[in-house]
PDB file of C-alpha atoms in Angstrom:
ATOM      1  CA  MET E   1      -2.584 -22.025  76.100  1.00  0.00           C
ATOM      2  CA  HIS E   2      -0.624 -24.337  77.821  1.00  0.00           C
ATOM      3  CA  TYR E   3      -1.311 -26.545  80.779  1.00  0.00           C
ATOM      4  CA  TYR E   4       1.561 -27.570  83.696  1.00  0.00           C
ATOM      5  CA  ARG E   5       1.812 -30.597  85.291  1.00  0.00           C
ATOM      6  CA  TYR E   6       4.846 -29.771  86.585  1.00  0.00           C
ATOM      7  CA  SER E   7       6.704 -26.852  88.454  1.00  0.00           C
ATOM      8  CA  ASN E   8       9.399 -26.907  86.082  1.00  0.00           C
ATOM      9  CA  ALA E   9       7.869 -28.067  82.567  1.00  0.00           C
ATOM     10  CA  GLU E  10       9.300 -31.463  81.422  1.00  0.00           C
ATOM     11  CA  VAL E  11       8.019 -34.337  78.913  1.00  0.00           C
ATOM     12  CA  SER E  12       6.506 -37.084  80.694  1.00  0.00           C
ATOM     13  CA  CYS E  13       8.675 -40.122  80.332  1.00  0.00           C
ATOM     14  CA  TRP E  14       5.645 -42.326  81.153  1.00  0.00           C
ATOM     15  CA  TYR E  15       3.246 -40.622  78.684  1.00  0.00           C
ATOM     16  CA  LYS E  16       6.008 -40.942  76.190  1.00  0.00           C
ATOM     17  CA  TYR E  17       6.956 -44.351  76.108  1.00  0.00           C
ATOM     18  CA  LEU E  18       2.944 -45.346  76.976  1.00  0.00           C
ATOM     19  CA  LEU E  19       1.960 -43.684  73.553  1.00  0.00           C
ATOM     20  CA  PHE E  20       5.021 -45.315  71.907  1.00  0.00           C
ATOM     21  CA  SER E  21       4.015 -48.803  72.816  1.00  0.00           C
ATOM     22  CA  TYR E  22       0.149 -48.093  72.120  1.00  0.00           C
ATOM     23  CA  ASN E  23       1.469 -47.076  68.327  1.00  0.00           C
ATOM     24  CA  ILE E  24       3.805 -50.230  68.265  1.00  0.00           C
ATOM     25  CA  VAL E  25       0.818 -52.370  68.318  1.00  0.00           C
ATOM     26  CA  PHE E  26      -1.005 -50.292  65.487  1.00  0.00           C
ATOM     27  CA  TRP E  27       2.250 -50.269  63.480  1.00  0.00           C
ATOM     28  CA  LEU E  28       3.258 -54.323  63.778  1.00  0.00           C
ATOM     29  CA  ALA E  29      -0.947 -54.746  63.002  1.00  0.00           C
ATOM     30  CA  GLY E  30      -0.376 -52.591  59.999  1.00  0.00           C
ATOM     31  CA  VAL E  31       2.423 -54.497  59.096  1.00  0.00           C
ATOM     32  CA  ALA E  32       0.735 -57.814  59.309  1.00  0.00           C
ATOM     33  CA  PHE E  33      -2.456 -56.591  57.279  1.00  0.00           C
ATOM     34  CA  LEU E  34      -0.167 -55.305  54.520  1.00  0.00           C
ATOM     35  CA  ALA E  35       1.519 -58.594  54.331  1.00  0.00           C
ATOM     36  CA  ALA E  36      -1.462 -60.447  54.461  1.00  0.00           C
ATOM     37  CA  GLY E  37      -3.131 -58.404  51.631  1.00  0.00           C
ATOM     38  CA  LEU E  38       0.081 -58.626  49.408  1.00  0.00           C
ATOM     39  CA  TRP E  39       0.788 -62.078  49.852  1.00  0.00           C
ATOM     40  CA  ALA E  40      -3.245 -62.749  48.762  1.00  0.00           C
ATOM     41  CA  TRP E  41      -2.516 -60.481  45.821  1.00  0.00           C
ATOM     42  CA  SER E  42       0.330 -62.397  44.690  1.00  0.00           C
ATOM     43  CA  GLU E  43      -1.277 -65.709  44.958  1.00  0.00           C
ATOM     44  CA  LYS E  44      -4.224 -64.264  42.657  1.00  0.00           C
ATOM     45  CA  GLY E  45      -1.819 -62.745  40.543  1.00  0.00           C
ATOM     46  CA  VAL E  46      -2.689 -59.360  40.807  1.00  0.00           C
ATOM     47  CA  LEU E  47       0.727 -58.219  41.285  1.00  0.00           C
ATOM     48  CA  SER E  48       1.694 -59.068  37.891  1.00  0.00           C
ATOM     49  CA  ASP E  49      -1.420 -57.593  36.704  1.00  0.00           C
ATOM     50  CA  LEU E  50      -2.593 -54.928  38.157  1.00  0.00           C
ATOM     51  CA  THR E  51      -5.890 -54.673  35.836  1.00  0.00           C
ATOM     52  CA  LYS E  52      -7.122 -57.588  37.856  1.00  0.00           C
ATOM     53  CA  VAL E  53      -7.961 -55.257  40.702  1.00  0.00           C
ATOM     54  CA  THR E  54     -10.460 -52.921  38.228  1.00  0.00           C
ATOM     55  CA  GLY E  55     -11.715 -56.156  36.359  1.00  0.00           C
ATOM     56  CA  LEU E  56     -13.526 -57.317  39.831  1.00  0.00           C
ATOM     57  CA  HIS E  57     -16.943 -55.197  39.906  1.00  0.00           C
ATOM     58  CA  GLY E  58     -18.045 -56.406  43.418  1.00  0.00           C
ATOM     59  CA  LEU E  59     -15.660 -56.213  46.206  1.00  0.00           C
ATOM     60  CA  ASP E  60     -12.062 -57.376  46.556  1.00  0.00           C
ATOM     61  CA  PRO E  61     -11.713 -58.293  50.055  1.00  0.00           C
ATOM     62  CA  VAL E  62      -7.813 -57.643  49.983  1.00  0.00           C
ATOM     63  CA  VAL E  63      -8.299 -54.397  49.134  1.00  0.00           C
ATOM     64  CA  LEU E  64     -10.256 -53.533  52.520  1.00  0.00           C
ATOM     65  CA  VAL E  65      -7.093 -55.461  54.235  1.00  0.00           C
ATOM     66  CA  LEU E  66      -4.870 -53.402  52.266  1.00  0.00           C
ATOM     67  CA  VAL E  67      -6.629 -49.910  52.921  1.00  0.00           C
ATOM     68  CA  VAL E  68      -7.090 -50.977  56.631  1.00  0.00           C
ATOM     69  CA  GLY E  69      -3.005 -51.608  56.486  1.00  0.00           C
ATOM     70  CA  ILE E  70      -2.313 -48.940  55.204  1.00  0.00           C
ATOM     71  CA  VAL E  71      -3.935 -46.767  57.548  1.00  0.00           C
ATOM     72  CA  MET E  72      -2.706 -48.638  60.518  1.00  0.00           C
ATOM     73  CA  PHE E  73       0.999 -48.517  59.267  1.00  0.00           C
ATOM     74  CA  THR E  74       1.004 -44.847  58.569  1.00  0.00           C
ATOM     75  CA  LEU E  75      -0.842 -44.168  61.831  1.00  0.00           C
ATOM     76  CA  GLY E  76       1.521 -46.453  64.045  1.00  0.00           C
ATOM     77  CA  PHE E  77       4.838 -45.139  62.172  1.00  0.00           C
ATOM     78  CA  ALA E  78       3.564 -41.401  62.774  1.00  0.00           C
ATOM     79  CA  GLY E  79       2.714 -41.931  66.207  1.00  0.00           C
ATOM     80  CA  CYS E  80       5.958 -44.280  67.269  1.00  0.00           C
ATOM     81  CA  VAL E  81       8.376 -41.533  65.774  1.00  0.00           C
ATOM     82  CA  GLY E  82       6.387 -38.503  67.040  1.00  0.00           C
ATOM     83  CA  ALA E  83       6.511 -39.773  70.661  1.00  0.00           C
ATOM     84  CA  LEU E  84      10.548 -40.809  70.161  1.00  0.00           C
ATOM     85  CA  ARG E  85      11.253 -37.808  68.159  1.00  0.00           C
ATOM     86  CA  GLU E  86       9.087 -35.637  70.461  1.00  0.00           C
ATOM     87  CA  ASN E  87       7.791 -34.256  66.847  1.00  0.00           C
ATOM     88  CA  ILE E  88       4.678 -31.936  67.346  1.00  0.00           C
ATOM     89  CA  CYS E  89       3.720 -32.252  63.301  1.00  0.00           C
ATOM     90  CA  LEU E  90       3.652 -36.060  63.725  1.00  0.00           C
ATOM     91  CA  LEU E  91       1.808 -36.177  66.733  1.00  0.00           C
ATOM     92  CA  LYS E  92      -1.076 -33.763  65.623  1.00  0.00           C
ATOM     93  CA  PHE E  93      -1.048 -35.611  62.531  1.00  0.00           C
ATOM     94  CA  PHE E  94      -1.719 -39.250  64.536  1.00  0.00           C
ATOM     95  CA  CYS E  95      -4.069 -37.045  67.009  1.00  0.00           C
ATOM     96  CA  GLY E  96      -6.149 -35.383  64.086  1.00  0.00           C
ATOM     97  CA  THR E  97      -6.262 -38.703  61.930  1.00  0.00           C
ATOM     98  CA  ILE E  98      -7.624 -40.562  65.367  1.00  0.00           C
ATOM     99  CA  VAL E  99     -10.276 -37.968  65.884  1.00  0.00           C
ATOM    100  CA  PHE E 100     -11.378 -37.827  62.357  1.00  0.00           C
ATOM    101  CA  ILE E 101     -11.811 -41.771  62.053  1.00  0.00           C
ATOM    102  CA  PHE E 102     -13.731 -41.764  65.569  1.00  0.00           C
ATOM    103  CA  LEU E 103     -16.301 -38.751  64.252  1.00  0.00           C
ATOM    104  CA  LEU E 104     -16.588 -40.535  61.005  1.00  0.00           C
ATOM    105  CA  GLU E 105     -17.444 -43.998  62.991  1.00  0.00           C
ATOM    106  CA  LEU E 106     -19.903 -41.647  65.105  1.00  0.00           C
ATOM    107  CA  ALA E 107     -21.666 -40.431  62.274  1.00  0.00           C
ATOM    108  CA  VAL E 108     -21.931 -43.676  60.394  1.00  0.00           C
ATOM    109  CA  ALA E 109     -23.692 -45.270  63.213  1.00  0.00           C
ATOM    110  CA  VAL E 110     -26.152 -42.093  63.836  1.00  0.00           C
ATOM    111  CA  MET E 111     -26.722 -42.215  60.248  1.00  0.00           C
ATOM    112  CA  ALA E 112     -27.483 -46.147  59.830  1.00  0.00           C
ATOM    113  CA  PHE E 113     -30.089 -45.121  62.683  1.00  0.00           C
ATOM    114  CA  LEU E 114     -31.631 -42.363  61.507  1.00  0.00           C
ATOM    115  CA  PHE E 115     -31.716 -43.682  57.476  1.00  0.00           C
ATOM    116  CA  GLN E 116     -32.514 -47.435  57.993  1.00  0.00           C
ATOM    117  CA  ASP E 117     -34.525 -47.573  55.033  1.00  0.00           C
ATOM    118  CA  TRP E 118     -31.596 -45.838  52.840  1.00  0.00           C
ATOM    119  CA  VAL E 119     -28.761 -48.213  54.590  1.00  0.00           C
ATOM    120  CA  ARG E 120     -30.550 -51.058  53.737  1.00  0.00           C
ATOM    121  CA  ASP E 121     -30.904 -49.973  50.058  1.00  0.00           C
ATOM    122  CA  ARG E 122     -27.226 -49.659  49.894  1.00  0.00           C
ATOM    123  CA  VAL E 123     -26.649 -52.737  51.441  1.00  0.00           C
ATOM    124  CA  LYS E 124     -28.855 -54.413  49.149  1.00  0.00           C
ATOM    125  CA  GLU E 125     -27.215 -52.999  46.165  1.00  0.00           C
ATOM    126  CA  PHE E 126     -23.852 -53.884  47.348  1.00  0.00           C
ATOM    127  CA  PHE E 127     -24.817 -57.647  48.013  1.00  0.00           C
ATOM    128  CA  GLU E 128     -26.049 -57.789  44.852  1.00  0.00           C
ATOM    129  CA  ASN E 129     -23.444 -56.563  43.012  1.00  0.00           C
ATOM    130  CA  ASN E 130     -21.117 -58.550  44.947  1.00  0.00           C
ATOM    131  CA  ILE E 131     -23.636 -61.599  43.768  1.00  0.00           C
ATOM    132  CA  LYS E 132     -22.871 -60.697  40.094  1.00  0.00           C
ATOM    133  CA  SER E 133     -19.089 -60.797  40.817  1.00  0.00           C
ATOM    134  CA  TYR E 134     -19.132 -63.931  42.850  1.00  0.00           C
ATOM    135  CA  ARG E 135     -17.377 -66.797  40.494  1.00  0.00           C
ATOM    136  CA  ASP E 136     -14.848 -63.619  39.694  1.00  0.00           C
ATOM    137  CA  ASP E 137     -12.704 -63.543  42.703  1.00  0.00           C
ATOM    138  CA  ILE E 138     -12.070 -66.583  44.999  1.00  0.00           C
ATOM    139  CA  ASP E 139     -12.026 -64.472  48.232  1.00  0.00           C
ATOM    140  CA  LEU E 140     -15.322 -62.519  48.156  1.00  0.00           C
ATOM    141  CA  GLN E 141     -16.731 -66.256  47.155  1.00  0.00           C
ATOM    142  CA  ASN E 142     -15.585 -67.737  50.281  1.00  0.00           C
ATOM    143  CA  ILE E 143     -17.031 -64.271  52.286  1.00  0.00           C
ATOM    144  CA  ILE E 144     -20.584 -64.766  50.552  1.00  0.00           C
ATOM    145  CA  ASP E 145     -20.485 -68.161  51.191  1.00  0.00           C
ATOM    146  CA  SER E 146     -19.390 -68.154  54.947  1.00  0.00           C
ATOM    147  CA  LEU E 147     -21.990 -65.326  55.323  1.00  0.00           C
ATOM    148  CA  GLN E 148     -24.836 -67.592  53.811  1.00  0.00           C
ATOM    149  CA  ARG E 149     -23.649 -70.862  55.863  1.00  0.00           C
ATOM    150  CA  ILE E 150     -23.670 -68.907  59.192  1.00  0.00           C
ATOM    151  CA  ASN E 151     -26.683 -67.217  58.999  1.00  0.00           C
ATOM    152  CA  HIS E 152     -28.625 -69.638  56.980  1.00  0.00           C
ATOM    153  CA  CYS E 153     -29.741 -67.521  53.991  1.00  0.00           C
ATOM    154  CA  CYS E 154     -29.323 -67.049  50.573  1.00  0.00           C
ATOM    155  CA  GLY E 155     -29.070 -64.335  48.366  1.00  0.00           C
ATOM    156  CA  ALA E 156     -29.608 -60.663  49.308  1.00  0.00           C
ATOM    157  CA  GLN E 157     -33.713 -60.680  49.749  1.00  0.00           C
ATOM    158  CA  GLY E 158     -34.031 -64.493  48.648  1.00  0.00           C
ATOM    159  CA  PRO E 159     -32.638 -67.235  46.158  1.00  0.00           C
ATOM    160  CA  GLU E 160     -33.999 -65.641  43.168  1.00  0.00           C
ATOM    161  CA  ASP E 161     -31.064 -63.197  43.923  1.00  0.00           C
ATOM    162  CA  TRP E 162     -28.731 -65.359  42.163  1.00  0.00           C
ATOM    163  CA  ASP E 163     -30.185 -64.552  39.053  1.00  0.00           C
ATOM    164  CA  PHE E 164     -28.232 -61.624  38.945  1.00  0.00           C
ATOM    165  CA  ASN E 165     -25.193 -63.931  38.249  1.00  0.00           C
ATOM    166  CA  ILE E 166     -24.835 -64.916  34.993  1.00  0.00           C
ATOM    167  CA  TYR E 167     -23.597 -68.908  35.728  1.00  0.00           C
ATOM    168  CA  PHE E 168     -27.471 -69.390  38.166  1.00  0.00           C
ATOM    169  CA  ASP E 169     -29.295 -67.228  36.329  1.00  0.00           C
ATOM    170  CA  CYS E 170     -32.221 -69.432  34.962  1.00  0.00           C
ATOM    171  CA  LYS E 171     -32.748 -67.046  31.824  1.00  0.00           C
ATOM    172  CA  SER E 172     -29.277 -66.787  30.630  1.00  0.00           C
ATOM    173  CA  GLU E 173     -28.179 -68.125  27.787  1.00  0.00           C
ATOM    174  CA  SER E 174     -25.154 -69.638  29.419  1.00  0.00           C
ATOM    175  CA  LYS E 175     -24.975 -73.400  29.581  1.00  0.00           C
ATOM    176  CA  SER E 176     -23.356 -73.647  33.189  1.00  0.00           C
ATOM    177  CA  ARG E 177     -24.093 -76.555  34.963  1.00  0.00           C
ATOM    178  CA  GLU E 178     -24.909 -74.297  37.862  1.00  0.00           C
ATOM    179  CA  LYS E 179     -27.660 -72.703  35.692  1.00  0.00           C
ATOM    180  CA  CYS E 180     -30.614 -72.271  37.911  1.00  0.00           C
ATOM    181  CA  GLY E 181     -29.292 -73.184  41.033  1.00  0.00           C
ATOM    182  CA  VAL E 182     -27.468 -71.557  44.304  1.00  0.00           C
ATOM    183  CA  PRO E 183     -24.364 -72.042  45.709  1.00  0.00           C
ATOM    184  CA  PHE E 184     -23.819 -74.984  47.961  1.00  0.00           C
ATOM    185  CA  SER E 185     -23.826 -72.414  51.111  1.00  0.00           C
ATOM    186  CA  CYS E 186     -27.378 -72.141  50.530  1.00  0.00           C
ATOM    187  CA  CYS E 187     -28.187 -75.834  51.212  1.00  0.00           C
ATOM    188  CA  ILE E 188     -29.610 -76.872  54.546  1.00  0.00           C
ATOM    189  CA  PRO E 189     -26.571 -79.215  55.895  1.00  0.00           C
ATOM    190  CA  ASP E 190     -27.241 -82.740  56.298  1.00  0.00           C
ATOM    191  CA  PRO E 191     -25.955 -83.717  59.666  1.00  0.00           C
ATOM    192  CA  ALA E 192     -25.219 -86.939  58.396  1.00  0.00           C
ATOM    193  CA  GLN E 193     -22.858 -86.273  55.508  1.00  0.00           C
ATOM    194  CA  LYS E 194     -19.238 -85.761  56.484  1.00  0.00           C
ATOM    195  CA  VAL E 195     -18.203 -84.404  52.981  1.00  0.00           C
ATOM    196  CA  VAL E 196     -19.662 -81.089  51.826  1.00  0.00           C
ATOM    197  CA  ASN E 197     -21.735 -81.662  48.930  1.00  0.00           C
ATOM    198  CA  THR E 198     -20.934 -78.776  46.589  1.00  0.00           C
ATOM    199  CA  GLN E 199     -23.533 -79.622  44.054  1.00  0.00           C
ATOM    200  CA  CYS E 200     -26.904 -79.590  46.211  1.00  0.00           C
ATOM    201  CA  GLY E 201     -27.806 -76.304  44.875  1.00  0.00           C
ATOM    202  CA  TYR E 202     -28.198 -77.515  41.394  1.00  0.00           C
ATOM    203  CA  ASP E 203     -31.552 -76.984  39.398  1.00  0.00           C
ATOM    204  CA  ILE E 204     -33.081 -76.073  42.752  1.00  0.00           C
ATOM    205  CA  ARG E 205     -34.780 -73.291  41.173  1.00  0.00           C
ATOM    206  CA  THR E 206     -36.524 -75.267  38.783  1.00  0.00           C
ATOM    207  CA  LYS E 207     -38.712 -77.191  41.418  1.00  0.00           C
ATOM    208  CA  SER E 208     -41.717 -75.483  42.824  1.00  0.00           C
ATOM    209  CA  LYS E 209     -40.866 -73.001  45.840  1.00  0.00           C
ATOM    210  CA  SER E 210     -42.738 -75.477  48.025  1.00  0.00           C
ATOM    211  CA  GLN E 211     -39.793 -77.603  47.509  1.00  0.00           C
ATOM    212  CA  TRP E 212     -37.234 -75.143  48.335  1.00  0.00           C
ATOM    213  CA  ASP E 213     -37.881 -75.271  52.211  1.00  0.00           C
ATOM    214  CA  ASP E 214     -36.434 -79.098  52.698  1.00  0.00           C
ATOM    215  CA  GLN E 215     -33.134 -78.280  50.426  1.00  0.00           C
ATOM    216  CA  ILE E 216     -32.233 -75.053  50.712  1.00  0.00           C
ATOM    217  CA  PHE E 217     -32.702 -71.635  53.167  1.00  0.00           C
ATOM    218  CA  VAL E 218     -35.213 -69.178  51.693  1.00  0.00           C
ATOM    219  CA  LYS E 219     -34.617 -66.347  54.085  1.00  0.00           C
ATOM    220  CA  GLY E 220     -32.261 -63.791  52.439  1.00  0.00           C
ATOM    221  CA  CYS E 221     -29.065 -62.550  53.960  1.00  0.00           C
ATOM    222  CA  ILE E 222     -30.168 -58.825  54.726  1.00  0.00           C
ATOM    223  CA  HIS E 223     -33.496 -59.888  56.870  1.00  0.00           C
ATOM    224  CA  ALA E 224     -30.993 -62.283  58.662  1.00  0.00           C
ATOM    225  CA  LEU E 225     -28.771 -59.990  59.604  1.00  0.00           C
ATOM    226  CA  GLU E 226     -31.535 -57.346  60.379  1.00  0.00           C
ATOM    227  CA  ALA E 227     -32.744 -60.261  62.552  1.00  0.00           C
ATOM    228  CA  TRP E 228     -28.994 -61.026  63.819  1.00  0.00           C
ATOM    229  CA  LEU E 229     -28.367 -57.124  65.074  1.00  0.00           C
ATOM    230  CA  PRO E 230     -31.203 -56.918  67.705  1.00  0.00           C
ATOM    231  CA  ARG E 231     -30.180 -60.422  69.075  1.00  0.00           C
ATOM    232  CA  ASN E 232     -26.631 -59.463  69.442  1.00  0.00           C
ATOM    233  CA  ILE E 233     -26.996 -55.486  69.892  1.00  0.00           C
ATOM    234  CA  TYR E 234     -25.030 -55.839  73.707  1.00  0.00           C
ATOM    235  CA  ILE E 235     -22.054 -57.601  71.771  1.00  0.00           C
ATOM    236  CA  VAL E 236     -21.896 -54.883  69.060  1.00  0.00           C
ATOM    237  CA  ALA E 237     -22.380 -51.838  71.329  1.00  0.00           C
ATOM    238  CA  GLY E 238     -19.438 -53.594  73.729  1.00  0.00           C
ATOM    239  CA  VAL E 239     -16.990 -53.738  70.609  1.00  0.00           C
ATOM    240  CA  PHE E 240     -18.130 -50.419  68.866  1.00  0.00           C
ATOM    241  CA  ILE E 241     -17.632 -48.942  72.952  1.00  0.00           C
ATOM    242  CA  ALA E 242     -14.058 -50.663  73.240  1.00  0.00           C
ATOM    243  CA  ILE E 243     -12.801 -49.243  69.972  1.00  0.00           C
ATOM    244  CA  SER E 244     -13.760 -45.885  70.856  1.00  0.00           C
ATOM    245  CA  LEU E 245     -12.444 -45.983  74.363  1.00  0.00           C
ATOM    246  CA  LEU E 246      -8.926 -47.029  72.751  1.00  0.00           C
ATOM    247  CA  GLN E 247      -9.324 -44.225  70.452  1.00  0.00           C
ATOM    248  CA  ILE E 248      -9.844 -41.747  73.007  1.00  0.00           C
ATOM    249  CA  PHE E 249      -7.241 -43.163  75.123  1.00  0.00           C
ATOM    250  CA  GLY E 250      -4.598 -42.533  72.146  1.00  0.00           C
ATOM    251  CA  ILE E 251      -5.706 -38.846  71.720  1.00  0.00           C
ATOM    252  CA  PHE E 252      -5.439 -38.303  75.073  1.00  0.00           C
ATOM    253  CA  LEU E 253      -1.916 -39.704  75.324  1.00  0.00           C
ATOM    254  CA  ALA E 254      -1.287 -37.686  72.503  1.00  0.00           C
ATOM    255  CA  ARG E 255      -2.844 -34.259  73.500  1.00  0.00           C
ATOM    256  CA  THR E 256      -1.095 -35.027  76.573  1.00  0.00           C
ATOM    257  CA  LEU E 257       2.368 -35.258  74.974  1.00  0.00           C
ATOM    258  CA  ILE E 258       1.655 -32.332  72.970  1.00  0.00           C
ATOM    259  CA  SER E 259       1.191 -30.122  75.499  1.00  0.00           C
ATOM    260  CA  ASP E 260       4.246 -31.121  77.449  1.00  0.00           C
ATOM    261  CA  ILE E 261       6.765 -30.586  74.489  1.00  0.00           C
ATOM    262  CA  GLU E 262       4.673 -26.933  73.913  1.00  0.00           C
ATOM    263  CA  ALA E 263       5.297 -26.404  77.549  1.00  0.00           C
ATOM    264  CA  VAL E 264       9.124 -27.148  77.518  1.00  0.00           C
ATOM    265  CA  LYS E 265       9.521 -25.372  74.481  1.00  0.00           C
ATOM    266  CA  ALA E 266       7.330 -22.290  76.266  1.00  0.00           C
ATOM    267  CA  SER E 267       9.814 -22.437  79.002  1.00  0.00           C
ATOM    268  CA  ASN E 268      12.834 -22.956  77.026  1.00  0.00           C
ATOM    269  CA  ALA E 269      12.034 -19.492  75.089  1.00  0.00           C
ATOM    270  CA  PHE E 270      12.429 -17.205  78.433  1.00  0.00           C
TER     271      PHE E 270
END
């Protein structure tokens, strides 16, 4: 069933170019993400040796950037060309993908709320896997360091989790100088120090746990994130609502333009 907003069916230039403008932002953002990802891979030598991608057991942040870039680039391209060329197939692809992403986000949010223990276990497992690969990838290392430094935490459940990494493991046969220590991002910063002491975590876990409180963060990052969420629930909810409204707006524009095109085709058929 088609609906007609005009006595004589026609494609609205307003909706057509509004959808084009909406998607050009998607497309440019996708190009930027792809460029940043490919540049990061070239700096790490991945483009000359793709086996380095599978060599990392944890998360390679660049892969996430590239996936987001590919999705945004594809959606932006489909939306732009679909709007300009009035191509129903491309517009339906754009609209359907946005609907799928929106429903996926909604499902993840509901599942995370209903199955909090399962989510906590998966986050713990994910964090531990990335701790194992801490020294394998500079981007992953920077993300973990930032997470620990900003949230004043260390490890997934606590500093002992750094035993998962061969360089920090107290029981390892490794002769690493970092053995039985923690990364510098676990250290409580000294306001008087202007230069970061990257060796502040050396040998800290050879000392008694009563001495840890004065030198490193003893709270695990999972607990820190669980405490952060209730304090910032309105910010998180606001971001989720803003993203959802943008997606709904894009769906509305695409569906309206599709209806206009179908209405014109139907009127021309008579």
